[in-house]
PDB file of C-alpha atoms in Angstrom:
ATOM      1  CA  MET A   1       0.000   0.000   0.000  1.00 65.00           C
ATOM      2  CA  PRO A   2       1.475   3.362  -0.935  1.00 75.00           C
ATOM      3  CA  SER A   3       2.350   5.850   1.767  1.00 80.00           C
ATOM      4  CA  LEU A   4       1.672   9.567   1.702  1.00 87.00           C
ATOM      5  CA  VAL A   5       5.112  10.148   3.203  1.00 84.00           C
ATOM      6  CA  SER A   6       8.280   8.886   1.537  1.00 88.00           C
ATOM      7  CA  GLU A   7      10.984   7.030   3.477  1.00 88.00           C
ATOM      8  CA  SER A   8      13.381   9.965   3.096  1.00 90.00           C
ATOM      9  CA  GLU A   9      10.764  12.346   4.563  1.00 90.00           C
ATOM     10  CA  LYS A  10      10.123   9.942   7.444  1.00 88.00           C
ATOM     11  CA  SER A  11      13.835   9.800   8.148  1.00 88.00           C
ATOM     12  CA  SER A  12      14.135  13.581   7.969  1.00 90.00           C
ATOM     13  CA  TRP A  13      11.213  14.134  10.345  1.00 89.00           C
ATOM     14  CA  SER A  14      12.519  11.538  12.787  1.00 88.00           C
ATOM     15  CA  ASN A  15      15.892  13.286  12.780  1.00 89.00           C
ATOM     16  CA  GLU A  16      14.162  16.580  13.580  1.00 90.00           C
ATOM     17  CA  PHE A  17      12.443  14.994  16.595  1.00 86.00           C
ATOM     18  CA  ASN A  18      15.825  13.692  17.739  1.00 88.00           C
ATOM     19  CA  ASN A  19      17.173  17.243  17.379  1.00 90.00           C
ATOM     20  CA  ILE A  20      14.316  18.541  19.531  1.00 89.00           C
ATOM     21  CA  HIS A  21      15.156  15.935  22.156  1.00 88.00           C
ATOM     22  CA  ASP A  22      18.855  16.848  22.057  1.00 90.00           C
ATOM     23  CA  THR A  23      18.039  20.555  22.312  1.00 92.00           C
ATOM     24  CA  PHE A  24      15.741  20.376  25.334  1.00 92.00           C
ATOM     25  CA  CYS A  25      17.235  17.453  27.261  1.00 91.00           C
ATOM     26  CA  ARG A  26      18.982  17.577  30.633  1.00 90.00           C
ATOM     27  CA  LYS A  27      21.314  15.182  32.406  1.00 89.00           C
ATOM     28  CA  VAL A  28      19.577  12.742  34.766  1.00 87.00           C
ATOM     29  CA  THR A  29      21.587  10.458  37.070  1.00 86.00           C
ATOM     30  CA  MET A  30      20.494   6.922  37.946  1.00 85.00           C
ATOM     31  CA  TYR A  31      22.198   4.406  40.230  1.00 82.00           C
ATOM     32  CA  ARG A  32      22.006   0.640  39.984  1.00 77.00           C
ATOM     33  CA  VAL A  33      22.136  -1.211  43.269  1.00 72.00           C
ATOM     34  CA  ALA A  34      25.434  -2.955  44.040  1.00 68.00           C
ATOM     35  CA  LYS A  35      25.510  -6.732  43.651  1.00 66.00           C
ATOM     36  CA  ARG A  36      26.765  -8.988  46.429  1.00 63.00           C
ATOM     37  CA  VAL A  37      28.624 -12.215  45.746  1.00 63.00           C
ATOM     38  CA  ASN A  38      29.340 -14.672  48.573  1.00 58.00           C
ATOM     39  CA  ILE A  39      32.215 -17.104  48.084  1.00 61.00           C
ATOM     40  CA  ALA A  40      32.625 -19.873  50.640  1.00 57.00           C
ATOM     41  CA  THR A  41      35.476 -22.345  50.897  1.00 57.00           C
ATOM     42  CA  THR A  42      33.421 -24.737  53.020  1.00 59.00           C
ATOM     43  CA  ASP A  43      30.041 -26.374  52.481  1.00 60.00           C
ATOM     44  CA  GLU A  44      28.849 -25.374  55.943  1.00 62.00           C
ATOM     45  CA  PHE A  45      28.823 -21.645  55.163  1.00 55.00           C
ATOM     46  CA  GLN A  46      25.394 -20.116  55.568  1.00 60.00           C
ATOM     47  CA  SER A  47      25.246 -16.839  53.716  1.00 57.00           C
ATOM     48  CA  ILE A  48      22.068 -15.726  55.453  1.00 62.00           C
ATOM     49  CA  TYR A  49      23.704 -15.882  58.880  1.00 61.00           C
ATOM     50  CA  ARG A  50      27.225 -15.249  57.573  1.00 55.00           C
ATOM     51  CA  SER A  51      28.568 -18.075  59.661  1.00 54.00           C
ATOM     52  CA  SER A  52      30.507 -21.255  59.080  1.00 50.00           C
ATOM     53  CA  VAL A  53      32.188 -23.894  61.146  1.00 50.00           C
ATOM     54  CA  GLN A  54      35.598 -23.265  59.621  1.00 49.00           C
ATOM     55  CA  GLY A  55      37.197 -21.978  56.473  1.00 48.00           C
ATOM     56  CA  ASP A  56      37.601 -18.636  54.831  1.00 53.00           C
ATOM     57  CA  ASN A  57      34.575 -16.839  53.489  1.00 51.00           C
ATOM     58  CA  TYR A  58      34.661 -13.856  51.191  1.00 54.00           C
ATOM     59  CA  THR A  59      32.000 -11.343  50.335  1.00 58.00           C
ATOM     60  CA  TYR A  60      32.485  -9.085  47.352  1.00 57.00           C
ATOM     61  CA  GLU A  61      30.221  -6.139  46.827  1.00 59.00           C
ATOM     62  CA  SER A  62      30.450  -4.326  43.553  1.00 67.00           C
ATOM     63  CA  GLU A  63      30.263  -0.573  43.513  1.00 71.00           C
ATOM     64  CA  PRO A  64      26.944   0.990  42.545  1.00 73.00           C
ATOM     65  CA  VAL A  65      26.865   1.680  38.832  1.00 79.00           C
ATOM     66  CA  GLU A  66      26.052   5.234  37.875  1.00 84.00           C
ATOM     67  CA  GLY A  67      24.376   6.134  34.614  1.00 86.00           C
ATOM     68  CA  VAL A  68      23.893   9.656  33.301  1.00 89.00           C
ATOM     69  CA  PHE A  69      21.446  10.032  30.430  1.00 90.00           C
ATOM     70  CA  ASP A  70      19.926  12.851  28.413  1.00 92.00           C
ATOM     71  CA  MET A  71      16.204  13.186  29.124  1.00 92.00           C
ATOM     72  CA  ARG A  72      13.489  15.746  28.711  1.00 92.00           C
ATOM     73  CA  VAL A  73      12.188  16.660  32.143  1.00 90.00           C
ATOM     74  CA  LYS A  74       8.866  18.196  33.116  1.00 88.00           C
ATOM     75  CA  TRP A  75       7.921  18.712  36.736  1.00 87.00           C
ATOM     76  CA  GLY A  76       4.200  18.729  37.416  1.00 79.00           C
ATOM     77  CA  ASP A  77       2.510  21.067  39.837  1.00 68.00           C
ATOM     78  CA  PRO A  78      -0.487  19.303  41.378  1.00 59.00           C
ATOM     79  CA  SER A  79      -1.791  22.583  42.767  1.00 61.00           C
ATOM     80  CA  LYS A  80      -2.599  23.692  39.211  1.00 61.00           C
ATOM     81  CA  GLU A  81      -4.768  20.625  38.590  1.00 55.00           C
ATOM     82  CA  ALA A  82      -8.531  20.893  38.754  1.00 54.00           C
ATOM     83  CA  ASN A  83     -10.034  19.574  41.998  1.00 53.00           C
ATOM     84  CA  TRP A  84      -6.767  20.124  43.895  1.00 51.00           C
ATOM     85  CA  SER A  85      -8.366  19.230  47.228  1.00 54.00           C
ATOM     86  CA  GLU A  86      -9.435  15.831  45.885  1.00 54.00           C
ATOM     87  CA  ILE A  87      -6.043  14.764  44.532  1.00 49.00           C
ATOM     88  CA  THR A  88      -3.901  16.024  47.413  1.00 48.00           C
ATOM     89  CA  PRO A  89      -4.004  12.700  49.281  1.00 49.00           C
ATOM     90  CA  LYS A  90      -3.150  10.774  46.089  1.00 50.00           C
ATOM     91  CA  VAL A  91      -0.070  12.839  45.219  1.00 49.00           C
ATOM     92  CA  ALA A  92       2.528  12.743  47.985  1.00 49.00           C
ATOM     93  CA  GLY A  93       4.911  15.217  46.457  1.00 57.00           C
ATOM     94  CA  ASN A  94       6.012  16.567  43.143  1.00 78.00           C
ATOM     95  CA  THR A  95       5.656  14.366  40.096  1.00 84.00           C
ATOM     96  CA  CYS A  96       8.041  14.347  37.191  1.00 86.00           C
ATOM     97  CA  ARG A  97       7.687  13.191  33.599  1.00 89.00           C
ATOM     98  CA  LEU A  98      10.827  11.945  31.844  1.00 90.00           C
ATOM     99  CA  LYS A  99      11.121  11.314  28.123  1.00 92.00           C
ATOM    100  CA  MET A 100      14.115   9.139  27.308  1.00 92.00           C
ATOM    101  CA  LYS A 101      15.653   6.930  24.666  1.00 92.00           C
ATOM    102  CA  ALA A 102      15.803   3.127  24.825  1.00 91.00           C
ATOM    103  CA  ASP A 103      19.279   2.926  26.415  1.00 90.00           C
ATOM    104  CA  ALA A 104      18.157   5.018  29.382  1.00 90.00           C
ATOM    105  CA  LEU A 105      14.991   2.935  29.785  1.00 90.00           C
ATOM    106  CA  GLU A 106      17.048  -0.253  29.821  1.00 89.00           C
ATOM    107  CA  PHE A 107      19.270   1.150  32.573  1.00 87.00           C
ATOM    108  CA  LEU A 108      16.234   2.377  34.504  1.00 85.00           C
ATOM    109  CA  GLY A 109      14.947  -1.190  34.777  1.00 82.00           C
ATOM    110  CA  ASP A 110      16.577  -1.811  38.167  1.00 69.00           C
ATOM    111  CA  ALA A 111      18.012   1.601  38.961  1.00 74.00           C
ATOM    112  CA  GLN A 112      17.112   3.052  42.342  1.00 75.00           C
ATOM    113  CA  PRO A 113      17.183   5.863  43.176  1.00 78.00           C
ATOM    114  CA  VAL A 114      16.867   8.246  40.252  1.00 83.00           C
ATOM    115  CA  TYR A 115      18.060  11.815  40.795  1.00 85.00           C
ATOM    116  CA  VAL A 116      16.334  14.510  38.777  1.00 86.00           C
ATOM    117  CA  ASP A 117      17.529  18.066  39.360  1.00 84.00           C
ATOM    118  CA  GLY A 118      19.185  16.892  42.560  1.00 83.00           C
ATOM    119  CA  ARG A 119      15.990  15.355  43.977  1.00 84.00           C
ATOM    120  CA  ALA A 120      15.667  11.634  44.730  1.00 85.00           C
ATOM    121  CA  CYS A 121      12.687  10.141  42.895  1.00 86.00           C
ATOM    122  CA  GLU A 122      10.970   6.780  42.576  1.00 85.00           C
ATOM    123  CA  LEU A 123       9.204   5.251  39.590  1.00 85.00           C
ATOM    124  CA  ILE A 124       5.400   5.316  39.517  1.00 84.00           C
ATOM    125  CA  GLY A 125       3.024   4.183  36.826  1.00 79.00           C
ATOM    126  CA  VAL A 126       3.905   2.396  33.609  1.00 82.00           C
ATOM    127  CA  THR A 127       6.239   3.124  30.723  1.00 87.00           C
ATOM    128  CA  LYS A 128       4.690   4.628  27.599  1.00 90.00           C
ATOM    129  CA  PRO A 129       6.481   4.105  24.263  1.00 91.00           C
ATOM    130  CA  HIS A 130       6.022   6.736  21.533  1.00 87.00           C
ATOM    131  CA  GLY A 131       7.529   8.208  18.414  1.00 82.00           C
ATOM    132  CA  LEU A 132       6.541   9.708  15.092  1.00 81.00           C
ATOM    133  CA  PHE A 133       6.978   6.643  12.855  1.00 85.00           C
ATOM    134  CA  ASN A 134       8.874   4.242  15.121  1.00 85.00           C
ATOM    135  CA  VAL A 135       9.197   3.853  18.869  1.00 88.00           C
ATOM    136  CA  ASP A 136      12.062   6.253  19.508  1.00 87.00           C
ATOM    137  CA  PHE A 137      11.252   7.530  22.991  1.00 91.00           C
ATOM    138  CA  TYR A 138       9.732   6.317  26.228  1.00 93.00           C
ATOM    139  CA  THR A 139       7.892   8.298  28.879  1.00 92.00           C
ATOM    140  CA  VAL A 140       8.002   7.387  32.565  1.00 90.00           C
ATOM    141  CA  PHE A 141       6.598   9.144  35.593  1.00 89.00           C
ATOM    142  CA  LEU A 142       8.460   9.603  38.854  1.00 87.00           C
ATOM    143  CA  ARG A 143       7.463  10.917  42.240  1.00 85.00           C
ATOM    144  CA  GLU A 144       9.837  12.806  44.490  1.00 84.00           C
ATOM    145  CA  LYS A 145      10.709  10.712  47.532  1.00 81.00           C
ATOM    146  CA  GLU A 146       9.778  12.181  50.840  1.00 72.00           C
ATOM    147  CA  LEU A 147      12.655  12.800  53.224  1.00 63.00           C
ATOM    148  CA  GLU A 148      13.010  10.188  55.933  1.00 60.00           C
ATOM    149  CA  VAL A 149      13.381  11.664  59.404  1.00 50.00           C
TER     150      VAL A 149
END
């Protein structure tokens, strides 16, 4: 079936959307949790209790992996929403929308926490893929973590 838009036009328009993303993006830092590896030289080692009858036991913890990605960031202001008094209990802080490319989404899979503009945030909701002709970007929503006292 013929298309109203040629492949070269599709490519050109997709490149323009990538340029928009590159123009308005900011750096967002994510941290993957360190992995722990227990190595025991005896069969009686119990990693849960970190005890053994005899032998040398080693625990290696890798450093947290940091990822910095370009994302478009938009902070929401719940006070500007209609029916503010009704949604106040549902929104426990500022919400943030991030638009990112596939590499950042892959890293985000098990990254905690995510720092946006110096604020620690947690993932809420589901990931939404979108793009003009192909899935080029993904949108996720985050909520600012409340400070623990």
